[in-house]
Coordinates of C-alpha atoms and ligand atoms in Angstrom, one line a residue:
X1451 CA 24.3 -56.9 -113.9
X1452 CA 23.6 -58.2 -117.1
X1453 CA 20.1 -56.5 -118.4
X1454 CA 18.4 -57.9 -121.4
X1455 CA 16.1 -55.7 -123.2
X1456 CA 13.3 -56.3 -125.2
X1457 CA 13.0 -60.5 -124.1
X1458 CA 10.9 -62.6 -125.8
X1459 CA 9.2 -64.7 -123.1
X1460 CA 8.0 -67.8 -125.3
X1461 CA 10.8 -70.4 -123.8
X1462 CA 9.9 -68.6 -120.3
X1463 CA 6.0 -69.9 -120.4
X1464 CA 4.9 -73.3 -120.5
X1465 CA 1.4 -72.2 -122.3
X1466 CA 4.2 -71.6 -125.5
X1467 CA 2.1 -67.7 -125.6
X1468 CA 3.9 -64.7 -127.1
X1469 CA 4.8 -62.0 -124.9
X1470 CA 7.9 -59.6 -124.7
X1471 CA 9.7 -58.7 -121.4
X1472 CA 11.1 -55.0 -121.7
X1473 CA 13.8 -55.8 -119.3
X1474 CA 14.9 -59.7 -117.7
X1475 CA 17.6 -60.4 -115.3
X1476 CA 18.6 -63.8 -114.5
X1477 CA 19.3 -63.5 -110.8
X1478 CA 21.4 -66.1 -109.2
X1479 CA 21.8 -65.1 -105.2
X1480 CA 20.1 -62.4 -103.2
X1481 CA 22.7 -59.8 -104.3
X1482 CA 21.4 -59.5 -107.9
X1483 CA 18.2 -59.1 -106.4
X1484 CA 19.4 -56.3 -104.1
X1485 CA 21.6 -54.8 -106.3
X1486 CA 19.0 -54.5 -108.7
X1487 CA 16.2 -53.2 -106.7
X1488 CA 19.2 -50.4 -105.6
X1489 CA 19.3 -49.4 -109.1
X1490 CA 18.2 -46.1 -110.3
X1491 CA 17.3 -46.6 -113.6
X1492 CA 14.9 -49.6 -112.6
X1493 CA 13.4 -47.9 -109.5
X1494 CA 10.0 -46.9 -111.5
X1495 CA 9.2 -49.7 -113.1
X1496 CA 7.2 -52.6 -112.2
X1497 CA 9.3 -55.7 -111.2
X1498 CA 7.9 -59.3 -112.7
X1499 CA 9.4 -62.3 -110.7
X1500 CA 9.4 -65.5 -113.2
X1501 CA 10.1 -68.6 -111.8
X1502 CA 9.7 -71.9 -114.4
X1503 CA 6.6 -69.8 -115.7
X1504 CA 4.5 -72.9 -116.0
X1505 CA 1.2 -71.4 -114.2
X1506 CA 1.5 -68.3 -116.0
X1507 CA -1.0 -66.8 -118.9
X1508 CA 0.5 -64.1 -120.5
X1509 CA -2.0 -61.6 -121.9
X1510 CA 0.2 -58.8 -123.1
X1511 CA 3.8 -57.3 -122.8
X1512 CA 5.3 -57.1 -119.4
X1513 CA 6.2 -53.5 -119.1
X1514 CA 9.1 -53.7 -116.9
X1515 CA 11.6 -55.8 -115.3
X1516 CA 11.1 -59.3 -115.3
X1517 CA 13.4 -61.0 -112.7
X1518 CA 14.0 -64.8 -113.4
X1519 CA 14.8 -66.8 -110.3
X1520 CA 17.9 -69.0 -111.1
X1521 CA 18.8 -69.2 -107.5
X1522 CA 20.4 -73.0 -106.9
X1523 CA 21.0 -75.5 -104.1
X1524 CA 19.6 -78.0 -101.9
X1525 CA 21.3 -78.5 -98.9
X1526 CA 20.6 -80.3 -95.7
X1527 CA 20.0 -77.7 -92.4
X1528 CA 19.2 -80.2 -89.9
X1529 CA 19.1 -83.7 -88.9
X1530 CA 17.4 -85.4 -86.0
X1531 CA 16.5 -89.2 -85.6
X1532 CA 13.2 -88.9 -87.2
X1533 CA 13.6 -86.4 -89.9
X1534 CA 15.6 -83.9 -91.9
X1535 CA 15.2 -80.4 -92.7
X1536 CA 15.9 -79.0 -96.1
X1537 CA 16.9 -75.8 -97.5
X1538 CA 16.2 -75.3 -101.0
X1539 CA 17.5 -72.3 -103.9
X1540 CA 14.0 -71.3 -105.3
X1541 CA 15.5 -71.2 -108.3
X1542 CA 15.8 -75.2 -108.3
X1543 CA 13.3 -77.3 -110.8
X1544 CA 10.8 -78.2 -107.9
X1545 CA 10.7 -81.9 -109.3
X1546 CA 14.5 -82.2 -109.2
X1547 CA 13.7 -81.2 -105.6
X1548 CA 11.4 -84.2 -105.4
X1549 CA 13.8 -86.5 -106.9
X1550 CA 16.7 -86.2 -104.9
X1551 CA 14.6 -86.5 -101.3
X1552 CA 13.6 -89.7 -103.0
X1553 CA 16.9 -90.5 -104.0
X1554 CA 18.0 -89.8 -100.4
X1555 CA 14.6 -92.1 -99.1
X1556 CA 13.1 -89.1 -97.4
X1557 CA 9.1 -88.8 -96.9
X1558 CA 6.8 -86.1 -97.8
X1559 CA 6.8 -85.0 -101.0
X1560 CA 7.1 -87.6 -103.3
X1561 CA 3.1 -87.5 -103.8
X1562 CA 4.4 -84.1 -105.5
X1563 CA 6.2 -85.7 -107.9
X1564 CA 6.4 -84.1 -111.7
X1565 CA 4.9 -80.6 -111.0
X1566 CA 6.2 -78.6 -113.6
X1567 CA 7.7 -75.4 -112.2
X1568 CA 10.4 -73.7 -109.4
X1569 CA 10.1 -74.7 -105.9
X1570 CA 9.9 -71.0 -105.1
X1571 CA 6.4 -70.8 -106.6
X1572 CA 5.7 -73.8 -105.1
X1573 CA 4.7 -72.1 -101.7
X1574 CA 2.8 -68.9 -103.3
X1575 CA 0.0 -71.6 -104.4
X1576 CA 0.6 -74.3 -101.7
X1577 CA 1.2 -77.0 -104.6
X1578 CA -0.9 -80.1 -104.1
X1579 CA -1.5 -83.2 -105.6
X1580 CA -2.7 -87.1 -104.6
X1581 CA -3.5 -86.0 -101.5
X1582 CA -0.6 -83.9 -100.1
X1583 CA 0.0 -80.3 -99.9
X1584 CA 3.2 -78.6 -99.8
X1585 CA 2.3 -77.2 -96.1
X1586 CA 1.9 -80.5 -95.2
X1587 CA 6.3 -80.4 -95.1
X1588 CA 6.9 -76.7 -95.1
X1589 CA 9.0 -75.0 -92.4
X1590 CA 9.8 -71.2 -93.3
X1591 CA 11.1 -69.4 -95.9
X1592 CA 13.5 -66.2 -96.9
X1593 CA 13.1 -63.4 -99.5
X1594 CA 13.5 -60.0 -100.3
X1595 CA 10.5 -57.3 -100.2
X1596 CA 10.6 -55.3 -103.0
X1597 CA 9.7 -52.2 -101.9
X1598 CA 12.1 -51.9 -98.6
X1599 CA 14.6 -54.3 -100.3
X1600 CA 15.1 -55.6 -97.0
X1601 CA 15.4 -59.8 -96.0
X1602 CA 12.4 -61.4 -94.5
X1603 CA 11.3 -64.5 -92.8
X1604 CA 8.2 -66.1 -92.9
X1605 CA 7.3 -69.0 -90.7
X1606 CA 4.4 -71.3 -92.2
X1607 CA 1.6 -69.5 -90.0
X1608 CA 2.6 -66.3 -91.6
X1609 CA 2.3 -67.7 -95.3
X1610 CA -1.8 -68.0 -94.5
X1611 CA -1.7 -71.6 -96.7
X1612 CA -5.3 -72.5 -98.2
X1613 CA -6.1 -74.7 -101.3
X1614 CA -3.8 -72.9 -103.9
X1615 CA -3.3 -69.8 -101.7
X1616 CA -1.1 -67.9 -99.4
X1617 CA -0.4 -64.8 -98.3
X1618 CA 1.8 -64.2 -101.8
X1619 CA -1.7 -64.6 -104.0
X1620 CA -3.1 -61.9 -101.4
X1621 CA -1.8 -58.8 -99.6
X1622 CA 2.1 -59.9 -100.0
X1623 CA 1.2 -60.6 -104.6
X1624 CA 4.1 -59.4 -106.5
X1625 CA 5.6 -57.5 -103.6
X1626 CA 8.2 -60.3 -102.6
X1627 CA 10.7 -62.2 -104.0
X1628 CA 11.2 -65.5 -102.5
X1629 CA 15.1 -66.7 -102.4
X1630 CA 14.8 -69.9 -100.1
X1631 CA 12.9 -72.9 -98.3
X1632 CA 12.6 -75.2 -95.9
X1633 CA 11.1 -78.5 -96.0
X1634 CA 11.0 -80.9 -92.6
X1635 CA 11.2 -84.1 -94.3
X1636 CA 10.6 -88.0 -92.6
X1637 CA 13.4 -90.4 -92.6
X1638 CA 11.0 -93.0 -91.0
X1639 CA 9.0 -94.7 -93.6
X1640 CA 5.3 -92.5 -93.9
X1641 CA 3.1 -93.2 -96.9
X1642 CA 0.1 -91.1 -97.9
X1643 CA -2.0 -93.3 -100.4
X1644 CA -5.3 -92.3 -100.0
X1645 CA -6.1 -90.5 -102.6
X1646 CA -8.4 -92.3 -105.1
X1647 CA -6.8 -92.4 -107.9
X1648 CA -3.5 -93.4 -106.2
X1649 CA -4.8 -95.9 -104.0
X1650 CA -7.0 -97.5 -107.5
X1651 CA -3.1 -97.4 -109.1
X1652 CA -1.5 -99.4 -106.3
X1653 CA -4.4 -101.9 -105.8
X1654 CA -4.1 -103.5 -109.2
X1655 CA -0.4 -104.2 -108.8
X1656 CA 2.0 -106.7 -106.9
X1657 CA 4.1 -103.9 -105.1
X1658 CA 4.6 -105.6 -102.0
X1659 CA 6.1 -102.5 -100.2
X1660 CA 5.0 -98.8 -100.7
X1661 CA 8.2 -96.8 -100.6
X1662 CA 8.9 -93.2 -101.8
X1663 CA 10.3 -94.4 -104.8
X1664 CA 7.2 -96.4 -105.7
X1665 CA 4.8 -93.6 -105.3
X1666 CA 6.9 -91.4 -106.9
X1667 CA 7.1 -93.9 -110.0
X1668 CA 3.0 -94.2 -109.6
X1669 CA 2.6 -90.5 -109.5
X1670 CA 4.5 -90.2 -112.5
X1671 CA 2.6 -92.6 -114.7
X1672 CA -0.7 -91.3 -113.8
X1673 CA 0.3 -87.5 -114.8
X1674 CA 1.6 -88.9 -117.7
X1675 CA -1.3 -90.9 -118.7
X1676 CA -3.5 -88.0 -118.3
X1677 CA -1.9 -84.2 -118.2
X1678 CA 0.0 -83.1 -121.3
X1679 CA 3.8 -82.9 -121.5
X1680 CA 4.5 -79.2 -121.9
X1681 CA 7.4 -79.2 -123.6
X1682 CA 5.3 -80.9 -126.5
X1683 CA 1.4 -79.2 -125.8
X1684 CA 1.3 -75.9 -124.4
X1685 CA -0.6 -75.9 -121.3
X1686 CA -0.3 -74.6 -117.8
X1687 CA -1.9 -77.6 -116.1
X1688 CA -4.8 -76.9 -114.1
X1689 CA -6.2 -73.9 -116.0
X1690 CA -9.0 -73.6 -112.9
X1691 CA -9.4 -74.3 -109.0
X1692 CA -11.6 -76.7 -107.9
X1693 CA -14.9 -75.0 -106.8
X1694 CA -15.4 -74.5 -102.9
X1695 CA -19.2 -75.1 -102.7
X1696 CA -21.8 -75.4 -99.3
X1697 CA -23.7 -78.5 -98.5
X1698 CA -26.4 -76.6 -100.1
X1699 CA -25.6 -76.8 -103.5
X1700 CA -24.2 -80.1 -103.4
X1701 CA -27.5 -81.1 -102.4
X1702 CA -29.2 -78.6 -105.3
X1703 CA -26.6 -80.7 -107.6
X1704 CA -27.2 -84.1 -106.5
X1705 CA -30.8 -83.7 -107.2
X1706 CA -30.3 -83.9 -110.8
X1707 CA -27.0 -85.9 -110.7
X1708 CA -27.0 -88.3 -107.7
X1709 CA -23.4 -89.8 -108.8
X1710 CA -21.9 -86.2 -109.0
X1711 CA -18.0 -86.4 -107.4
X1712 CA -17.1 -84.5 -104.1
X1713 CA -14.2 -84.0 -101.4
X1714 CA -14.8 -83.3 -98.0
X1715 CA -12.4 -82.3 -96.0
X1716 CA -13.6 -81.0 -92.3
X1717 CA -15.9 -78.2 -93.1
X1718 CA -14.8 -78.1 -97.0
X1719 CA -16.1 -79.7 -99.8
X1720 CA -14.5 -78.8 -103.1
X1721 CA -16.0 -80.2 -105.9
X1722 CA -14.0 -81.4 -109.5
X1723 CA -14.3 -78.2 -111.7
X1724 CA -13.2 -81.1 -114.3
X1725 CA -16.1 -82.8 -113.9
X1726 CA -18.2 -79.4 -114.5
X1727 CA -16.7 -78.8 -117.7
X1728 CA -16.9 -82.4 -119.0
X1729 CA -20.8 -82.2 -117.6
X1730 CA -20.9 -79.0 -120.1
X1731 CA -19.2 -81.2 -123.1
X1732 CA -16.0 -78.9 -123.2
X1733 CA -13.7 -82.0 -123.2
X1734 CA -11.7 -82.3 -126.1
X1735 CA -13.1 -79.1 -127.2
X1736 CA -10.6 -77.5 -130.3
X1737 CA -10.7 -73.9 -131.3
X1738 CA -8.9 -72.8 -134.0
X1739 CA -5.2 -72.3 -132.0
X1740 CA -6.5 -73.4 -128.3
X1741 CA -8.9 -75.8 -127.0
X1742 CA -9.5 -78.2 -123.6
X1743 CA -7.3 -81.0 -123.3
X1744 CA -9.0 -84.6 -124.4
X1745 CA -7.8 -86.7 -121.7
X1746 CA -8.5 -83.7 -118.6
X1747 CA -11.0 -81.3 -119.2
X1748 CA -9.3 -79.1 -116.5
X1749 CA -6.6 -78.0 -119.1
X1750 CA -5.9 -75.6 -121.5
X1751 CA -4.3 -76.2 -124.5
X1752 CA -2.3 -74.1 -126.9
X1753 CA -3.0 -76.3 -130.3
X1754 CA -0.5 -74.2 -132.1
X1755 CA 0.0 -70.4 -132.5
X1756 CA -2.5 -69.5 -129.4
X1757 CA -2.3 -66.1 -128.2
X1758 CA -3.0 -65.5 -124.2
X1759 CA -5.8 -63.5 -125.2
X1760 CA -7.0 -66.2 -127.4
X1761 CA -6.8 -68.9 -124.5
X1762 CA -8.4 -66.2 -121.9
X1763 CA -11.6 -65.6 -124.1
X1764 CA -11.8 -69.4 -124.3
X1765 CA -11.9 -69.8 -120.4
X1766 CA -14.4 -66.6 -120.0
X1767 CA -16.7 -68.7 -122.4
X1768 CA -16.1 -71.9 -120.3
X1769 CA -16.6 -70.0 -116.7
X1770 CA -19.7 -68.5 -118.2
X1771 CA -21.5 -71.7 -119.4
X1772 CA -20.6 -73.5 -115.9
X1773 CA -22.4 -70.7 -114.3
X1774 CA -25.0 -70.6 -116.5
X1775 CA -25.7 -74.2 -116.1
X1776 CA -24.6 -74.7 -112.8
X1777 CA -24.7 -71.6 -110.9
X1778 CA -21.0 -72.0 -109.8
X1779 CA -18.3 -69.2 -110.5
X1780 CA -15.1 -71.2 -111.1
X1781 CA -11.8 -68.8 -110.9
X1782 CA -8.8 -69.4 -112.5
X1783 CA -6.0 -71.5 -111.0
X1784 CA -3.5 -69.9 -113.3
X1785 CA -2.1 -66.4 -112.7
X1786 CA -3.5 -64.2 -115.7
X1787 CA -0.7 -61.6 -116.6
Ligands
EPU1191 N1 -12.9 -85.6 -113.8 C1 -13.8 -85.5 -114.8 N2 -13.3 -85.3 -116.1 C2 -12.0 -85.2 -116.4 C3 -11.0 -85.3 -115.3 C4 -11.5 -85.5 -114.0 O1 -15.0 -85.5 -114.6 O2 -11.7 -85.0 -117.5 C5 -13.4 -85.8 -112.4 C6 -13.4 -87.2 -112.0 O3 -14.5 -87.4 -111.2 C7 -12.2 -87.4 -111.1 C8 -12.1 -86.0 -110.5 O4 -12.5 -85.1 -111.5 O5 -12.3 -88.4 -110.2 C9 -10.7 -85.6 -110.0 O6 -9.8 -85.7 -111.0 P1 -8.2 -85.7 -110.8 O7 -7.8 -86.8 -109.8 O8 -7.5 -85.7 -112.1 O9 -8.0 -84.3 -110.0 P2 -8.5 -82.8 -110.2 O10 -9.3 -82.5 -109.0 O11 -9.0 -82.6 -111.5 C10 -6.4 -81.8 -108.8 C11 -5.4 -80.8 -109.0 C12 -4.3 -81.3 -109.9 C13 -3.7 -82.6 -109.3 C14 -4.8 -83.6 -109.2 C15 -4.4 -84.9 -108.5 C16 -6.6 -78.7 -108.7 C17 -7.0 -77.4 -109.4 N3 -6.0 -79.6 -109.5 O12 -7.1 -82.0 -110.1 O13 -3.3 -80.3 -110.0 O14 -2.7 -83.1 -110.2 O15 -5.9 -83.0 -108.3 O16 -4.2 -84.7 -107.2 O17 -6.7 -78.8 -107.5 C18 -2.4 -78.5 -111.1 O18 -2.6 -77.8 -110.1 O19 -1.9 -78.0 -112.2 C19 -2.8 -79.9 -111.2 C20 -2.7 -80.6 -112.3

């Protein structure tokens, strides 16, 4: 086992913040894990499981062992006629992931495409984007609980998937390492191009057939037209969810803006906590080392030499003025460390 002590964590977080691990171990199959969780000296302190850190605000040092998922592989399980099912390291990039069911013309999660982070963290927040959800694809997956050490299944009804939530953000948080997935992918052609901005992309071109490939070429233009690259602006992509609200107080808010945005999906309707902040002229906002990204006022960005305390006083100050003015509590999508 090859312990590091006192890691800085600064290539380990996409928000570029300072922060020191007091212990890291790169773990690459479940016996790391195990043998690590068997280990005396490590028994009292708090385990930290990292994955490509890129929905992560660190705050302060993390006292204890941080345990970086570099768990590999993706490897078909299963084939029928119709589809294919997937097993995945959750140690692999989660958009390398994406590529390669393209690659193989596979359906389901191309919509996905360019999500910055591991695909294990990819089911702890049910990742989402133009329209599709990772649960959408999801068949089970495997880990190791860190208190028993012992393996354990769970089947997509026991992960409790919401919008950005499972069981893992609630009574399972930080109490389970997850060391593999699978995904039931289509081989028959199935395109999902509803979503507005996606379908707006598509219309004003001469794409004659929608393929995998194409959305995932589509997807990537429009994240890079309007979310930061993280490898050159620190930032952690959406810094906050997108605001659950009742019929009521869309009604309160269309009152005074008739033209506000909405999504309703059966008894949900989730409004654009983007379109909040912008309302409240945070957009393009700079602070001295942190401010909200120009292009999306949903992002945080480190403008330089941002601490995480720096960039978490700046979203307090932006949750408090949306309440203020709108009466609506947004909550952050990024885990706060
Ligand atoms: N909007 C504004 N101002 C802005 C940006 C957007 O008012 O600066 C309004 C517009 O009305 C726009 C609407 O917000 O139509 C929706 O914007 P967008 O399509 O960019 O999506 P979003 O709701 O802001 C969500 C996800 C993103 C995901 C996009 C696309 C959450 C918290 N975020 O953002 O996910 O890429 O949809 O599907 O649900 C992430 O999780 O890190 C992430 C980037």
């Amino acid at each position: 086992m090859n312990i590091l002590n006192s890691k800085s964590l600064i290539n380990h977080n996409t928000f570029k913040v300072h922060a020191n691990a007091k212990f890291f171990l790169n773990v690459k199959n479940e016996n790391d894990i195990i043998e690590l969780l068997k280990e005396k000296k490590f028994k009292t302190y708090k385990k930290f499981i990292l994955g490509g850190g890129s929905n992560i605000l660190f705050t302060k040092n993390i006292n204890g062992v941080v345990i970086h998922n570099q768990i590999k592989g993706i490897n078909i399980k299963k084939e029928t006629e119709k589809e294919t099912t997937i097993e995945i390291g959750a140690g692999e990039i989660w958009d390398n992931v994406v590529q390669w069911s393209v690659e193989n013309n596979l359906y389901g999660i191309e919509n996905l495409s360019l999500i910055p982070g591991y695909a294990g963290a990819a089911p702890i927040q049910n990742i989402g984007a133009y329209g599709a959800e990772l649960k959408d694809v999801f068949l089970e997956l495997e880990g190791i609980n860190l208190d028993t050490i012992k393996k354990n299944k769970f089947t997509k009804a026991d992960c409790q998937f919401g919008y950005r939530n499972s069981i893992f953000k609630k009574k399972m948080k930080g109490k389970f390492i997850i060391t593999k997935l699978q995904l039931v992918l289509s081989k028959k052609k199935k395109v999902n191009i509803l979503y507005k901005g996606l379908h707006e992309a598509f219309k004003n071109t001469n794409i004659k057939e929608v393929t995998c490939k194409k959305i995932r070429e589509k997807v990537i233009e429009i994240r890079r037209n309007k979310l930061p690259d993280p490898k050159k602006i620190g930032n952690a992509g959406s810094f906050f969810k997108n605001p659950i609200i009742s019929e009521r107080t869309l009604y309160r808010l269309q009152t005074k803006h008739p033209k506000v945005p909405f999504f309703q999906e059966k008894e949900e309707i989730k409004i654009p906590a983007a379109w909040l902040i912008e309302k409240c002229k945070w957009k393009g906002h700079t602070e001295k080392t942190c401010g909200v990204y120009n292009k999306h006022s949903l992002i945080l960005i480190n403008r330089g030499d941002a601490t995480g305390k720096e960039i978490l006083a700046l979203a307090n100050k932006i949750k408090k003025d949306i309440y203020e003015n709108f009466n609506i509590q947004l909550e952050e999508e990024v885990n706060i460390s």
